[in-house]
Amino acid sequence: MPSYLVVTPISEQALEVLASLVDEPFETDHPDCLTIDEAGLIGIDRIRELKNFLARRPYSRHSQQVFVPHAERLTIPAQNALLKTLEEPPEQAQLVLAARHESQLLATIVSRCRIIRPTLTTLKQTSDIAPELISLLKLPIWKRIQLAGRLGYPKERAKDWLVKATYHFREELRLKPTLNTLANLKLTLETLARIEANVDPRLALEELFLQLLTSGQEMGGGGD
């Protein structure tokens, strides 16, 4: 998984975006979850802790999750020490940083992360997207392409829709986990990352809308 930087002044919003990005709930007391935070500056010793944490294998999950809710508090030496891990995170690692503004971090830190800038209303409106997603999955191909054209511009509109869809699939996965929902979550995250990397939003949404799946059977359920 790529490293993410959530740019928002609202800590609760960063937590909600975190929940939409990781494949399992982030729990502060879980041995496979690590929060790097301090009331003051965050020094290089905490980055050593992070690296030691990622050097071992997960205890009971498929991945290890690291959340830095106030990345702007990282000292310059700490940021420099973090660069290599952000650029080449271990395969099992999920790293999410949050900051009020990317200008508070070294440009080299920012360049190694996928940037997410949720709007103030994005996560409060996720329930609005559920009927739209249900309808989307029933549309013929040509209407899905037509919808992608409407949502694809401007770029921020496409990103806003994708963040809401990501959160929706994350909640759906928590309440009723299915392989199709997991696949939809991963596809949506990949599409968001592609748009952040300057892929044409309309084309990226077209590809996503043609791949989205209906919910399907619950994970772990048996067939008839």
Steps between C-alpha positions, in 0.01 A plus 500: 500500500633849422556747782225761539494858625159630607495880488231635733480732803236275657641206695169311498496520122853355483384207713204435272719508190740263678211258553422512128860428396603205715369150435425428869376733777777708659504420873746692717545211743551233232858368470489544121403868525737783593427868557795739482403817684621739770360810666812683381756425232538143376866403501710247316463248785134450403603429140737233630201357689301503175776319310537237772124451494501438124807276517299222660215302350137576591370314805148417388419712193601505136650846541652745747349846523686818593318828556674834552210738579716813537780450248576873507648441849776279358841663538713540188731212605192284566356581157830419332514169688150417378569557129627153410209328677247717315667438166532124541261388775505131594245298305283449808512867610222756478629850583268798530619848598278799570590869506321833492688598184767334288717814523567402862696197376813455294428488128675163490248361751204633300635364171518148643135495605167482321318819601136501611327832565148422624250784489324610818177334388645187339472257788175638640330428167609139452148374566384699196711286271349162594192526271721632220736203528211252508356659185842507334543125537172446312579732209592376151852572380413809296326665795796426728727675250256790484504532880881496502491793260276700736707424811842520337533877491619700673770280649405592858144381440626159390731476802223607737270229359773236531579584863131468586477171307809371680350576838171340395671176392705501821184522709330235286801274549483550876127426523472220242839392361497350151779437252329725245483789746868453582578503127291817454687670785837417348389610151374831637823566691703419190288738292545780755876443494503508118314831490743642758775390259332712226320227306199649320214490759230410248698209357593378848135507609390324181739215572387481862129503415549214253670288768283559808323190627174434683538408867490122461531233768636578846866416558539167671153388391450165335320427177191288453 
